[in-house]
PDB file of C-alpha atoms in Angstrom:
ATOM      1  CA  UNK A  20      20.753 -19.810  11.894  1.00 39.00           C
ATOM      2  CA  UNK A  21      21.140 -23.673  12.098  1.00 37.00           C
ATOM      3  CA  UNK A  22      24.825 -24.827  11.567  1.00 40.00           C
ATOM      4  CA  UNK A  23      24.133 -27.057   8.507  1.00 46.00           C
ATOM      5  CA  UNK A  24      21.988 -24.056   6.823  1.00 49.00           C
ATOM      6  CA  UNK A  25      25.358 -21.734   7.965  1.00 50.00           C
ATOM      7  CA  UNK A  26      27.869 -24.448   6.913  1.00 53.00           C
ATOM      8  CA  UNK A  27      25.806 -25.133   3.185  1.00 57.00           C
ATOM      9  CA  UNK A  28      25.674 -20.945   2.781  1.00 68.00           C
ATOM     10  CA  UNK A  29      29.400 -20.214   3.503  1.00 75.00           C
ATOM     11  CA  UNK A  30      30.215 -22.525   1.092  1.00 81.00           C
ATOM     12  CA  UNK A  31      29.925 -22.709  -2.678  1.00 86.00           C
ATOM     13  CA  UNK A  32      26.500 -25.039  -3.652  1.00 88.00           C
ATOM     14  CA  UNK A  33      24.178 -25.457  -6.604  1.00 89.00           C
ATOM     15  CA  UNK A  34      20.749 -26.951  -6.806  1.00 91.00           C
ATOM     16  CA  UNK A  35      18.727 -27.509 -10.040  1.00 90.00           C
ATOM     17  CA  UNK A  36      15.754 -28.307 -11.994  1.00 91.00           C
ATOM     18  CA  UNK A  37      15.080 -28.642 -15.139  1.00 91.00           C
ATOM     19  CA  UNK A  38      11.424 -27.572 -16.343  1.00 90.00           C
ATOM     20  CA  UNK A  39       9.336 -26.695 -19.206  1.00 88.00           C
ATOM     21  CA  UNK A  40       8.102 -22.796 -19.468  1.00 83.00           C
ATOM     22  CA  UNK A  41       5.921 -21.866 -22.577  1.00 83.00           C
ATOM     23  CA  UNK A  42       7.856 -24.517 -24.573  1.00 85.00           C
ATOM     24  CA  UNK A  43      11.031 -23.590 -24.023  1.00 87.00           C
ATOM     25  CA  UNK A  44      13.336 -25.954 -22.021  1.00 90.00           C
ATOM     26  CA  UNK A  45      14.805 -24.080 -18.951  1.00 93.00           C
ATOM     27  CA  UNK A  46      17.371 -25.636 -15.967  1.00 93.00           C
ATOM     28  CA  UNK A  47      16.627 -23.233 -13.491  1.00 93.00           C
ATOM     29  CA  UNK A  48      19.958 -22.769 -11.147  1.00 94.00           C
ATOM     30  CA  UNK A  49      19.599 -21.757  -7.488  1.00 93.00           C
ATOM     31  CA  UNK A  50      23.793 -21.159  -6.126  1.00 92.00           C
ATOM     32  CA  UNK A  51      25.475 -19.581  -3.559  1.00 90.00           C
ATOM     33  CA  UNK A  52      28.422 -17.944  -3.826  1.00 91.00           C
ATOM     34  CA  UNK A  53      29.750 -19.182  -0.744  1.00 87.00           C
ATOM     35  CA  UNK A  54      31.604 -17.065   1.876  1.00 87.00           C
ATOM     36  CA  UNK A  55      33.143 -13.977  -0.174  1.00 88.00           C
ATOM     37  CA  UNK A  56      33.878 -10.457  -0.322  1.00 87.00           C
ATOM     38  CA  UNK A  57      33.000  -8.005  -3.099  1.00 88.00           C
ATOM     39  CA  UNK A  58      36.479  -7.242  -4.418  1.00 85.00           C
ATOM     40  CA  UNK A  59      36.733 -10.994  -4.585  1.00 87.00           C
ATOM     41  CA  UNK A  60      33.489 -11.742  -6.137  1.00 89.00           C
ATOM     42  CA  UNK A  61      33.064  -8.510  -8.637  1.00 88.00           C
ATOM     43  CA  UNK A  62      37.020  -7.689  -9.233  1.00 82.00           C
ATOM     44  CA  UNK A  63      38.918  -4.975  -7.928  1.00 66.00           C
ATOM     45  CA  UNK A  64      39.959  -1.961 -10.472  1.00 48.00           C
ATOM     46  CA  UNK A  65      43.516  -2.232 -11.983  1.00 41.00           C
ATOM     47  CA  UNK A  66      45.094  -5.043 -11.453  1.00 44.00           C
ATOM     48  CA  UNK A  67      42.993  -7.963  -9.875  1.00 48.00           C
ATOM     49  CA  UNK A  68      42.618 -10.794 -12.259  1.00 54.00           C
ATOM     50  CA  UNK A  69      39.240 -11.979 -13.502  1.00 67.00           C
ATOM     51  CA  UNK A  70      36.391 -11.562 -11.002  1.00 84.00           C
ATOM     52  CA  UNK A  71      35.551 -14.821  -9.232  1.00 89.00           C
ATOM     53  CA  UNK A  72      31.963 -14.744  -9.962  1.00 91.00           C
ATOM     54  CA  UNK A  73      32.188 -15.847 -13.731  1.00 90.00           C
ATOM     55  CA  UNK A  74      34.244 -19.107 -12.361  1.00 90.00           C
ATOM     56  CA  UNK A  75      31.452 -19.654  -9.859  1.00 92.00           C
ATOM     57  CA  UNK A  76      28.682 -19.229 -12.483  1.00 92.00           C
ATOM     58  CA  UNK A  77      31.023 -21.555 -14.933  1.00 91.00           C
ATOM     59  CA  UNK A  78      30.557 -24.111 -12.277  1.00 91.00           C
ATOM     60  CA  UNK A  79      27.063 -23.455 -11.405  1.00 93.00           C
ATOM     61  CA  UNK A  80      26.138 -24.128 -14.903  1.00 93.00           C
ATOM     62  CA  UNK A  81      28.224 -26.607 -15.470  1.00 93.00           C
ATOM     63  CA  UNK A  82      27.184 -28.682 -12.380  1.00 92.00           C
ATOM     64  CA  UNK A  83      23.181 -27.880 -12.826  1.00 92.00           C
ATOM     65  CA  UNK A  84      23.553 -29.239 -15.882  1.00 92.00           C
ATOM     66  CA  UNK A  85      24.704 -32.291 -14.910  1.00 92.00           C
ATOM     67  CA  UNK A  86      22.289 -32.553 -12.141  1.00 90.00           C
ATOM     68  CA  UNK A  87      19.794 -32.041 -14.737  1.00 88.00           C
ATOM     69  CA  UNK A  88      20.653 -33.933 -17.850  1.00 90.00           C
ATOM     70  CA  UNK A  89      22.970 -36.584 -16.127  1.00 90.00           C
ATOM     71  CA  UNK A  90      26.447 -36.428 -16.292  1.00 88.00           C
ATOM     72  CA  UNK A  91      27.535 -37.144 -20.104  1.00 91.00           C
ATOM     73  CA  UNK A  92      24.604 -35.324 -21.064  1.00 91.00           C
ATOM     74  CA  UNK A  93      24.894 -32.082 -18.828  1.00 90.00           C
ATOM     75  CA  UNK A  94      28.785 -32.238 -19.920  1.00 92.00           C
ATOM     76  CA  UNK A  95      28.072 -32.078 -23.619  1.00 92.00           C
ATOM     77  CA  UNK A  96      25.290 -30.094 -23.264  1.00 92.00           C
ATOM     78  CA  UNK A  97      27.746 -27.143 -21.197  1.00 92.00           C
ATOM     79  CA  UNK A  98      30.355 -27.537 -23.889  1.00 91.00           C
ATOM     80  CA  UNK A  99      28.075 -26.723 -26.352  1.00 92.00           C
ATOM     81  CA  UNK A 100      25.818 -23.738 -24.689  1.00 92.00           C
ATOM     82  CA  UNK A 101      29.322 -22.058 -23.586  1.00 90.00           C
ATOM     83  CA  UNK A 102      30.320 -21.350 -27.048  1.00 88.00           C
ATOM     84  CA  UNK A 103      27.234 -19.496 -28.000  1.00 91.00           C
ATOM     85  CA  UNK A 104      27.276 -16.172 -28.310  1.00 93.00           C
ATOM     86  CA  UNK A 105      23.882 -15.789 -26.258  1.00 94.00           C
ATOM     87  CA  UNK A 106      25.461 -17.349 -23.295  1.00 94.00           C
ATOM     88  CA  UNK A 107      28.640 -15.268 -23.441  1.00 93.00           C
ATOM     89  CA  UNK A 108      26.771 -11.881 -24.096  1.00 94.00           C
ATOM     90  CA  UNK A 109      23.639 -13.221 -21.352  1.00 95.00           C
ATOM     91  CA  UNK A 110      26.640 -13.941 -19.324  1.00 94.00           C
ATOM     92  CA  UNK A 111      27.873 -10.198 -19.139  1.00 92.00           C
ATOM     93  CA  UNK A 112      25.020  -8.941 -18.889  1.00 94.00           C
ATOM     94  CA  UNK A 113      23.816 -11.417 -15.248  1.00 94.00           C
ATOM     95  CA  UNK A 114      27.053 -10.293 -14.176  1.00 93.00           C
ATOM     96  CA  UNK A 115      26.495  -6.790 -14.604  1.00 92.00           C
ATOM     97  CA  UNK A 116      22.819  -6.005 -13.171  1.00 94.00           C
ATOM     98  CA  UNK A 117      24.249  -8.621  -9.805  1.00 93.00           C
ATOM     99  CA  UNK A 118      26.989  -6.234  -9.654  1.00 91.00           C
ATOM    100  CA  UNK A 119      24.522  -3.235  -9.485  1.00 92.00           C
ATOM    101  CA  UNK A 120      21.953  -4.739  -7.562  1.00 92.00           C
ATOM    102  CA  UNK A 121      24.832  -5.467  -5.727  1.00 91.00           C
ATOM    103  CA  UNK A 122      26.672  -2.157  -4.884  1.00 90.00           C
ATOM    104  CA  UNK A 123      23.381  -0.383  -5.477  1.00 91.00           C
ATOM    105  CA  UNK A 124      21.229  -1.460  -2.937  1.00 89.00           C
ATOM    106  CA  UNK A 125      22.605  -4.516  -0.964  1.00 87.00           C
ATOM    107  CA  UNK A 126      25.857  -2.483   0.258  1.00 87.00           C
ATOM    108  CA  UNK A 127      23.610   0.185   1.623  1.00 85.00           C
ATOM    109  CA  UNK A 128      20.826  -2.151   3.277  1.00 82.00           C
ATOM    110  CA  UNK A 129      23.727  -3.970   5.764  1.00 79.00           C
ATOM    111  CA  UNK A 130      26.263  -1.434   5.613  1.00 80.00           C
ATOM    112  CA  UNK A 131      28.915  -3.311   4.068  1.00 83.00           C
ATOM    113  CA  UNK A 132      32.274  -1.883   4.004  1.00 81.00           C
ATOM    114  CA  UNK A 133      35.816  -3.307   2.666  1.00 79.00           C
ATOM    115  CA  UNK A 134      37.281  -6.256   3.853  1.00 76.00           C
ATOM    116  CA  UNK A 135      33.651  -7.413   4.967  1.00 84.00           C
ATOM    117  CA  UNK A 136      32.566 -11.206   4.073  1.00 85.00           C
ATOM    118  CA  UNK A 137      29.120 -11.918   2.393  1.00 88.00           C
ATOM    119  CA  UNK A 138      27.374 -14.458   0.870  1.00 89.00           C
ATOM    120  CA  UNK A 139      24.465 -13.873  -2.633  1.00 91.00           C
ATOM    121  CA  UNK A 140      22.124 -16.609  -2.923  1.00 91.00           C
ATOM    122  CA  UNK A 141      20.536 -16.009  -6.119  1.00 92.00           C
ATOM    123  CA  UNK A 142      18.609 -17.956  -9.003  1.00 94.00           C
ATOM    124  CA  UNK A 143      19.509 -18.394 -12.955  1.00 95.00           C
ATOM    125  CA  UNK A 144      17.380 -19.452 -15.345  1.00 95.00           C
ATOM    126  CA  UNK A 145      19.501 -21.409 -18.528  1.00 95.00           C
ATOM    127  CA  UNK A 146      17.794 -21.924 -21.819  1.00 94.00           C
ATOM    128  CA  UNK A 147      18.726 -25.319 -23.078  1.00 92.00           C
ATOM    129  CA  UNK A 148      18.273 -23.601 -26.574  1.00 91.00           C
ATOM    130  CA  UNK A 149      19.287 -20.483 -27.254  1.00 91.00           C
ATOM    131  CA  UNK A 150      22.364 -20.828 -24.337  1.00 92.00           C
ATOM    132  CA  UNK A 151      20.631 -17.453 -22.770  1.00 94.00           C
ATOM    133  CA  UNK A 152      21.327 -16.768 -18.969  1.00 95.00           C
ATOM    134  CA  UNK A 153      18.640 -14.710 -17.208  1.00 95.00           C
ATOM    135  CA  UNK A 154      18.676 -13.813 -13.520  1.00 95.00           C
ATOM    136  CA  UNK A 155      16.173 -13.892 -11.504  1.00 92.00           C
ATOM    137  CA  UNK A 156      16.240 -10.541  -9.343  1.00 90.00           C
ATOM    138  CA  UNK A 157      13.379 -11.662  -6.878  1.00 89.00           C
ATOM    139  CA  UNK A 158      15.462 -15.078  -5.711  1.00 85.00           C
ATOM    140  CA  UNK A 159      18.333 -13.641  -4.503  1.00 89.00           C
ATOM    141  CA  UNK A 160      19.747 -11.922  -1.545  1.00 88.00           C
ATOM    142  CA  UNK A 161      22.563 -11.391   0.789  1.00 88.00           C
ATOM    143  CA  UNK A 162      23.968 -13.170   3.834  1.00 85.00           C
ATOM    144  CA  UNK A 163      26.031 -10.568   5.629  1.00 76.00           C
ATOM    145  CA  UNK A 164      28.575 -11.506   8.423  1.00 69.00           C
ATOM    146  CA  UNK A 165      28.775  -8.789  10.825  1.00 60.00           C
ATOM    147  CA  UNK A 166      32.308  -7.668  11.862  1.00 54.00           C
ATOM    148  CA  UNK A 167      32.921  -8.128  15.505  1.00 48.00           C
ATOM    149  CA  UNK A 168      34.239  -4.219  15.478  1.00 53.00           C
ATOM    150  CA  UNK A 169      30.867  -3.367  14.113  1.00 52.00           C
ATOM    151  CA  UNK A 170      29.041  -6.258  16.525  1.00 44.00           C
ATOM    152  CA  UNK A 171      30.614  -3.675  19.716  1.00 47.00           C
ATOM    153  CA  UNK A 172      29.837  -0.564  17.723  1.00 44.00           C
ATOM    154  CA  UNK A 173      26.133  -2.517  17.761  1.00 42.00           C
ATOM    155  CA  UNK A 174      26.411  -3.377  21.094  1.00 43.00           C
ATOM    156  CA  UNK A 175      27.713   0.164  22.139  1.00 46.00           C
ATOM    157  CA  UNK A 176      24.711   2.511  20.495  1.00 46.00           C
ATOM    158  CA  UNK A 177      22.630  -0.570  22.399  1.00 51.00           C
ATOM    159  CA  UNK A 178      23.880   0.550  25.394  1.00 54.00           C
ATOM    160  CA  UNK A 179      23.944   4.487  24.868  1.00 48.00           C
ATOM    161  CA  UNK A 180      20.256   3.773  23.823  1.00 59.00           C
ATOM    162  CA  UNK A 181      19.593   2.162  27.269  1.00 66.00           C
ATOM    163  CA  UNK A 182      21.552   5.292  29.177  1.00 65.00           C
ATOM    164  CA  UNK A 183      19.352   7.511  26.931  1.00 61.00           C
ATOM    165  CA  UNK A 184      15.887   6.153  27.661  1.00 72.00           C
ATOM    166  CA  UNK A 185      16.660   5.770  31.794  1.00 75.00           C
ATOM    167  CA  UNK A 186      17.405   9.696  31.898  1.00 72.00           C
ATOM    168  CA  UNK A 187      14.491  10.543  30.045  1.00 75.00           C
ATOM    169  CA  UNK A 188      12.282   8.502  32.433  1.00 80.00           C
ATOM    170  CA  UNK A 189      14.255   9.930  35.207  1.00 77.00           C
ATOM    171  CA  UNK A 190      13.612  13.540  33.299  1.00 74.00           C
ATOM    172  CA  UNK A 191       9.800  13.096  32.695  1.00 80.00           C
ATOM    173  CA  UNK A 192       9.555  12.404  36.643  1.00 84.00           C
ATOM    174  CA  UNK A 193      11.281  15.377  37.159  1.00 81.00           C
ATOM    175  CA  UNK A 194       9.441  17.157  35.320  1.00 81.00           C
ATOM    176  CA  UNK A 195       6.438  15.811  36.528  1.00 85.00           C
ATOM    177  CA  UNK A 196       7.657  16.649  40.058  1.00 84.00           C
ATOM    178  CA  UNK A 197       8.177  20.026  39.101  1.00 83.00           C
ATOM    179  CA  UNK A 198       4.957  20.846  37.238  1.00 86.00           C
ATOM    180  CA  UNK A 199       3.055  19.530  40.542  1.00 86.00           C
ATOM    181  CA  UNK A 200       5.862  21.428  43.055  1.00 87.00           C
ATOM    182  CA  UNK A 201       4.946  24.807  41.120  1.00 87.00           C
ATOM    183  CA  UNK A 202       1.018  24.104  41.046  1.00 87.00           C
ATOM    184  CA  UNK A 203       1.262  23.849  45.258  1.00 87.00           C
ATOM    185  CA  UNK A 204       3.799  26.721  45.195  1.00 87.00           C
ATOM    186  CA  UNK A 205       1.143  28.493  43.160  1.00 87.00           C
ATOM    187  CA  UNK A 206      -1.939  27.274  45.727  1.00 86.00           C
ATOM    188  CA  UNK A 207       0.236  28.095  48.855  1.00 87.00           C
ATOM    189  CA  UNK A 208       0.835  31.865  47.341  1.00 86.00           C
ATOM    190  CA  UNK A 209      -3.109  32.572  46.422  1.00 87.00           C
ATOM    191  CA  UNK A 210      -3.566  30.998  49.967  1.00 86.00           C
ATOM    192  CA  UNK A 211      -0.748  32.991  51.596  1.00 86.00           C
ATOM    193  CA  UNK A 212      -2.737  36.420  50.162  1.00 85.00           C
ATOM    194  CA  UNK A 213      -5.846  35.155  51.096  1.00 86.00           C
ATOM    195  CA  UNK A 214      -4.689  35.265  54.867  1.00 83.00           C
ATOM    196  CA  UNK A 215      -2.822  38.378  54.596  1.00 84.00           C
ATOM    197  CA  UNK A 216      -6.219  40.478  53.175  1.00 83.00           C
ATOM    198  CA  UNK A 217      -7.767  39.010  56.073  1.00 84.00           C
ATOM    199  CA  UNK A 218      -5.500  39.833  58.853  1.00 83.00           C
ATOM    200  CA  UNK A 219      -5.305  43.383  56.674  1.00 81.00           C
ATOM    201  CA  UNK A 220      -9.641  43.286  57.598  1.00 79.00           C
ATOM    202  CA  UNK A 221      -9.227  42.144  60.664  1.00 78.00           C
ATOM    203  CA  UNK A 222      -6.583  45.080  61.471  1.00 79.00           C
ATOM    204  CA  UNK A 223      -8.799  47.498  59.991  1.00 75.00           C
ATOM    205  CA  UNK A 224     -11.795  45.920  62.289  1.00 75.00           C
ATOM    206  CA  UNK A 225      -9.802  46.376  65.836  1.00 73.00           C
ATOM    207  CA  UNK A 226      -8.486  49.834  64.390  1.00 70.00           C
ATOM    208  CA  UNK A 227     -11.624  51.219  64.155  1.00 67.00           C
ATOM    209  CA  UNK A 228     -13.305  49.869  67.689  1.00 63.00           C
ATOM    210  CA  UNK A 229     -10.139  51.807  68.875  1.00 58.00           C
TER     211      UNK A 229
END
Protein backbone atom coordinates (compact mmCIF):
# COMPACT_ATOMS: atom_id res chain seq x y z
CA UNK A 1 0.00 0.00 0.00
CA UNK A 2 1.51 3.44 -1.01
CA UNK A 3 2.36 5.65 2.08
CA UNK A 4 0.09 8.61 1.12
CA UNK A 5 -2.96 6.03 0.42
CA UNK A 6 -1.76 4.45 4.18
CA UNK A 7 -1.21 7.92 5.72
CA UNK A 8 -4.93 9.40 4.12
CA UNK A 9 -6.66 5.82 5.51
CA UNK A 10 -5.25 5.91 9.11
CA UNK A 11 -6.50 9.09 9.41
CA UNK A 12 -9.96 10.62 9.64
CA UNK A 13 -11.01 12.13 5.80
CA UNK A 14 -14.18 13.01 3.94
CA UNK A 15 -14.79 13.48 0.27
CA UNK A 16 -18.10 14.67 -1.32
CA UNK A 17 -20.41 15.33 -4.06
CA UNK A 18 -23.35 16.65 -4.34
CA UNK A 19 -25.74 15.18 -7.18
CA UNK A 20 -29.18 14.94 -8.39
CA UNK A 21 -30.97 11.26 -8.14
CA UNK A 22 -34.68 11.05 -9.38
CA UNK A 23 -35.15 14.68 -8.21
CA UNK A 24 -34.11 14.50 -5.03
CA UNK A 25 -30.93 16.44 -4.01
CA UNK A 26 -28.34 14.01 -2.45
CA UNK A 27 -24.45 14.93 -1.05
CA UNK A 28 -23.15 11.65 -1.27
CA UNK A 29 -20.28 11.24 1.63
CA UNK A 30 -17.36 8.85 1.11
CA UNK A 31 -15.20 8.93 5.00
CA UNK A 32 -12.92 7.00 6.73
CA UNK A 33 -12.91 6.45 10.06
CA UNK A 34 -9.36 6.72 10.41
CA UNK A 35 -7.15 4.34 12.48
CA UNK A 36 -9.59 2.82 15.28
CA UNK A 37 -10.64 -0.04 17.20
CA UNK A 38 -14.18 -1.38 17.64
CA UNK A 39 -14.71 -0.61 21.32
CA UNK A 40 -13.61 2.84 20.28
CA UNK A 41 -15.64 3.22 17.25
CA UNK A 42 -19.05 1.21 18.34
CA UNK A 43 -18.81 1.78 22.38
CA UNK A 44 -17.98 -0.60 24.89
CA UNK A 45 -20.98 -2.01 27.27
CA UNK A 46 -21.34 -0.23 30.69
CA UNK A 47 -19.55 2.47 31.10
CA UNK A 48 -17.74 3.88 27.91
CA UNK A 49 -19.12 7.19 26.93
CA UNK A 50 -20.77 7.81 23.58
CA UNK A 51 -19.37 5.71 20.71
CA UNK A 52 -16.95 7.69 18.55
CA UNK A 53 -18.58 6.93 15.36
CA UNK A 54 -21.61 9.41 15.74
CA UNK A 55 -18.79 12.32 16.31
CA UNK A 56 -17.07 11.09 13.17
CA UNK A 57 -20.32 10.98 11.13
CA UNK A 58 -21.21 14.60 12.86
CA UNK A 59 -18.10 15.72 11.15
CA UNK A 60 -18.43 13.86 8.01
CA UNK A 61 -21.65 15.55 7.44
CA UNK A 62 -20.84 18.52 8.59
CA UNK A 63 -17.64 18.88 6.46
CA UNK A 64 -19.35 17.27 3.09
CA UNK A 65 -21.61 19.74 3.41
CA UNK A 66 -19.45 22.37 3.28
CA UNK A 67 -17.48 20.89 0.55
CA UNK A 68 -20.67 20.76 -1.21
CA UNK A 69 -22.68 23.86 -0.61
CA UNK A 70 -19.66 26.17 0.37
CA UNK A 71 -18.95 27.03 3.67
CA UNK A 72 -21.91 29.42 4.99
CA UNK A 73 -24.13 27.39 3.04
CA UNK A 74 -23.04 23.74 4.11
CA UNK A 75 -22.97 25.35 7.82
CA UNK A 76 -26.58 26.44 7.76
CA UNK A 77 -27.61 23.80 5.81
CA UNK A 78 -26.01 21.06 8.81
CA UNK A 79 -27.66 23.14 11.48
CA UNK A 80 -30.76 22.75 10.02
CA UNK A 81 -30.78 18.87 8.71
CA UNK A 82 -29.38 17.91 12.38
CA UNK A 83 -32.50 18.88 14.06
CA UNK A 84 -34.76 16.78 11.98
CA UNK A 85 -36.09 13.97 13.22
CA UNK A 86 -35.23 11.93 9.91
CA UNK A 87 -31.62 12.60 10.39
CA UNK A 88 -31.57 11.67 14.08
CA UNK A 89 -33.73 8.43 13.62
CA UNK A 90 -31.63 7.72 9.85
CA UNK A 91 -28.77 8.38 12.08
CA UNK A 92 -29.46 5.34 14.49
CA UNK A 93 -30.37 3.36 12.25
CA UNK A 94 -26.59 3.83 9.74
CA UNK A 95 -25.12 3.29 12.97
CA UNK A 96 -26.76 0.21 13.73
CA UNK A 97 -26.67 -2.02 10.38
CA UNK A 98 -22.40 -0.62 10.31
CA UNK A 99 -22.29 -2.04 13.65
CA UNK A 100 -23.74 -5.42 12.38
CA UNK A 101 -22.18 -5.52 9.20
CA UNK A 102 -19.52 -4.81 11.34
CA UNK A 103 -19.32 -7.56 14.07
CA UNK A 104 -21.28 -9.79 11.72
CA UNK A 105 -19.19 -10.39 8.98
CA UNK A 106 -16.07 -8.08 8.91
CA UNK A 107 -14.74 -9.47 12.44
CA UNK A 108 -14.93 -12.95 11.09
CA UNK A 109 -13.41 -12.27 7.45
CA UNK A 110 -9.81 -10.84 9.14
CA UNK A 111 -10.08 -12.34 12.40
CA UNK A 112 -10.20 -9.37 14.43
CA UNK A 113 -9.83 -9.70 18.05
CA UNK A 114 -9.67 -6.98 21.03
CA UNK A 115 -7.27 -4.44 21.19
CA UNK A 116 -6.84 -4.82 17.26
CA UNK A 117 -6.74 -1.42 15.08
CA UNK A 118 -8.96 -1.07 11.88
CA UNK A 119 -10.00 1.29 9.61
CA UNK A 120 -14.14 1.33 7.63
CA UNK A 121 -14.16 3.23 4.56
CA UNK A 122 -17.68 3.50 3.77
CA UNK A 123 -20.20 5.80 1.73
CA UNK A 124 -23.43 7.95 2.99
CA UNK A 125 -25.83 9.23 1.01
CA UNK A 126 -27.56 12.75 2.76
CA UNK A 127 -30.84 14.01 1.49
CA UNK A 128 -30.68 17.74 1.36
CA UNK A 129 -34.52 17.44 2.05
CA UNK A 130 -35.86 15.22 4.17
CA UNK A 131 -32.29 15.24 6.47
CA UNK A 132 -32.38 11.19 5.80
CA UNK A 133 -28.95 9.31 6.13
CA UNK A 134 -28.70 6.09 4.09
CA UNK A 135 -25.61 3.90 3.89
CA UNK A 136 -24.40 2.52 1.25
CA UNK A 137 -23.48 -1.25 2.15
CA UNK A 138 -21.63 -1.98 -1.25
CA UNK A 139 -18.94 1.15 -0.67
CA UNK A 140 -17.53 0.19 2.31
CA UNK A 141 -15.01 -2.08 3.78
CA UNK A 142 -12.31 -2.69 6.23
CA UNK A 143 -8.60 -1.91 6.47
CA UNK A 144 -7.24 -4.34 9.01
CA UNK A 145 -3.73 -3.90 10.63
CA UNK A 146 -2.35 -7.16 11.41
CA UNK A 147 -0.83 -7.60 14.92
CA UNK A 148 2.80 -8.43 14.79
CA UNK A 149 1.89 -11.51 17.37
CA UNK A 150 -0.51 -12.65 14.74
CA UNK A 151 2.12 -11.52 11.69
CA UNK A 152 4.63 -14.60 13.57
CA UNK A 153 1.62 -16.79 14.23
CA UNK A 154 1.30 -16.08 10.11
CA UNK A 155 4.68 -16.52 9.58
CA UNK A 156 4.86 -19.70 11.86
CA UNK A 157 1.83 -21.95 10.13
CA UNK A 158 3.99 -20.52 6.86
CA UNK A 159 6.70 -22.32 7.96
CA UNK A 160 4.99 -25.58 9.46
CA UNK A 161 3.29 -25.54 5.95
CA UNK A 162 6.77 -25.62 4.27
CA UNK A 163 8.04 -28.59 6.89
CA UNK A 164 4.71 -30.28 5.95
CA UNK A 165 4.89 -30.29 2.17
CA UNK A 166 8.99 -31.33 2.14
CA UNK A 167 8.04 -34.64 4.18
CA UNK A 168 5.31 -35.46 2.04
CA UNK A 169 7.55 -35.17 -1.06
CA UNK A 170 10.15 -36.97 0.85
CA UNK A 171 7.10 -39.60 1.79
CA UNK A 172 5.69 -40.00 -1.81
CA UNK A 173 9.44 -40.97 -2.86
CA UNK A 174 9.43 -43.33 -0.30
CA UNK A 175 6.70 -44.69 -1.12
CA UNK A 176 7.44 -44.77 -4.55
CA UNK A 177 10.72 -46.54 -3.65
CA UNK A 178 8.91 -49.01 -1.85
CA UNK A 179 6.11 -49.89 -4.28
CA UNK A 180 9.04 -50.51 -6.98
CA UNK A 181 11.47 -52.39 -4.09
CA UNK A 182 8.39 -54.88 -3.49
CA UNK A 183 7.52 -55.29 -7.36
CA UNK A 184 11.50 -56.62 -7.84
CA UNK A 185 11.20 -58.45 -4.49
CA UNK A 186 8.09 -59.95 -6.03
CA UNK A 187 10.00 -60.68 -9.69
CA UNK A 188 13.17 -62.02 -7.85
CA UNK A 189 10.75 -64.61 -5.77
CA UNK A 190 8.66 -65.94 -9.04
CA UNK A 191 12.27 -66.04 -10.53
CA UNK A 192 13.86 -67.66 -7.47
CA UNK A 193 10.95 -70.68 -7.91
CA UNK A 194 11.38 -70.76 -11.37
CA UNK A 195 15.09 -71.99 -10.81
CA UNK A 196 14.35 -74.13 -7.97
CA UNK A 197 11.50 -76.36 -10.18
CA UNK A 198 14.20 -76.59 -12.55
CA UNK A 199 17.07 -77.77 -10.57
CA UNK A 200 14.01 -80.02 -8.84
CA UNK A 201 13.74 -81.46 -13.03
CA UNK A 202 17.01 -81.51 -13.49
CA UNK A 203 17.51 -83.70 -10.14
CA UNK A 204 14.82 -85.87 -11.14
CA UNK A 205 16.62 -86.16 -14.80
CA UNK A 206 20.23 -87.39 -13.32
CA UNK A 207 18.17 -89.54 -10.69
CA UNK A 208 16.69 -91.51 -13.08
CA UNK A 209 19.90 -92.13 -15.63
CA UNK A 210 21.20 -93.45 -12.19
Amino acid sequence: MPSEEGEEIERESVTSELITEAGKRIVKIKLSTGKTSAGKLFGKRGRGGRPDFFRIVFGAVANGLRSSLGSEEGEAKFNELRNKSEFRKSLSQVFKDIRDWFFNEAIKQYNIGKGDVFAILTELDLDLETGELKWVREGSQVIYWVRSDKIRAVESCGKIEEEYRKLKEDYDKLREENIRLKEQNTALSKELANVKARISELMKLLGNQE
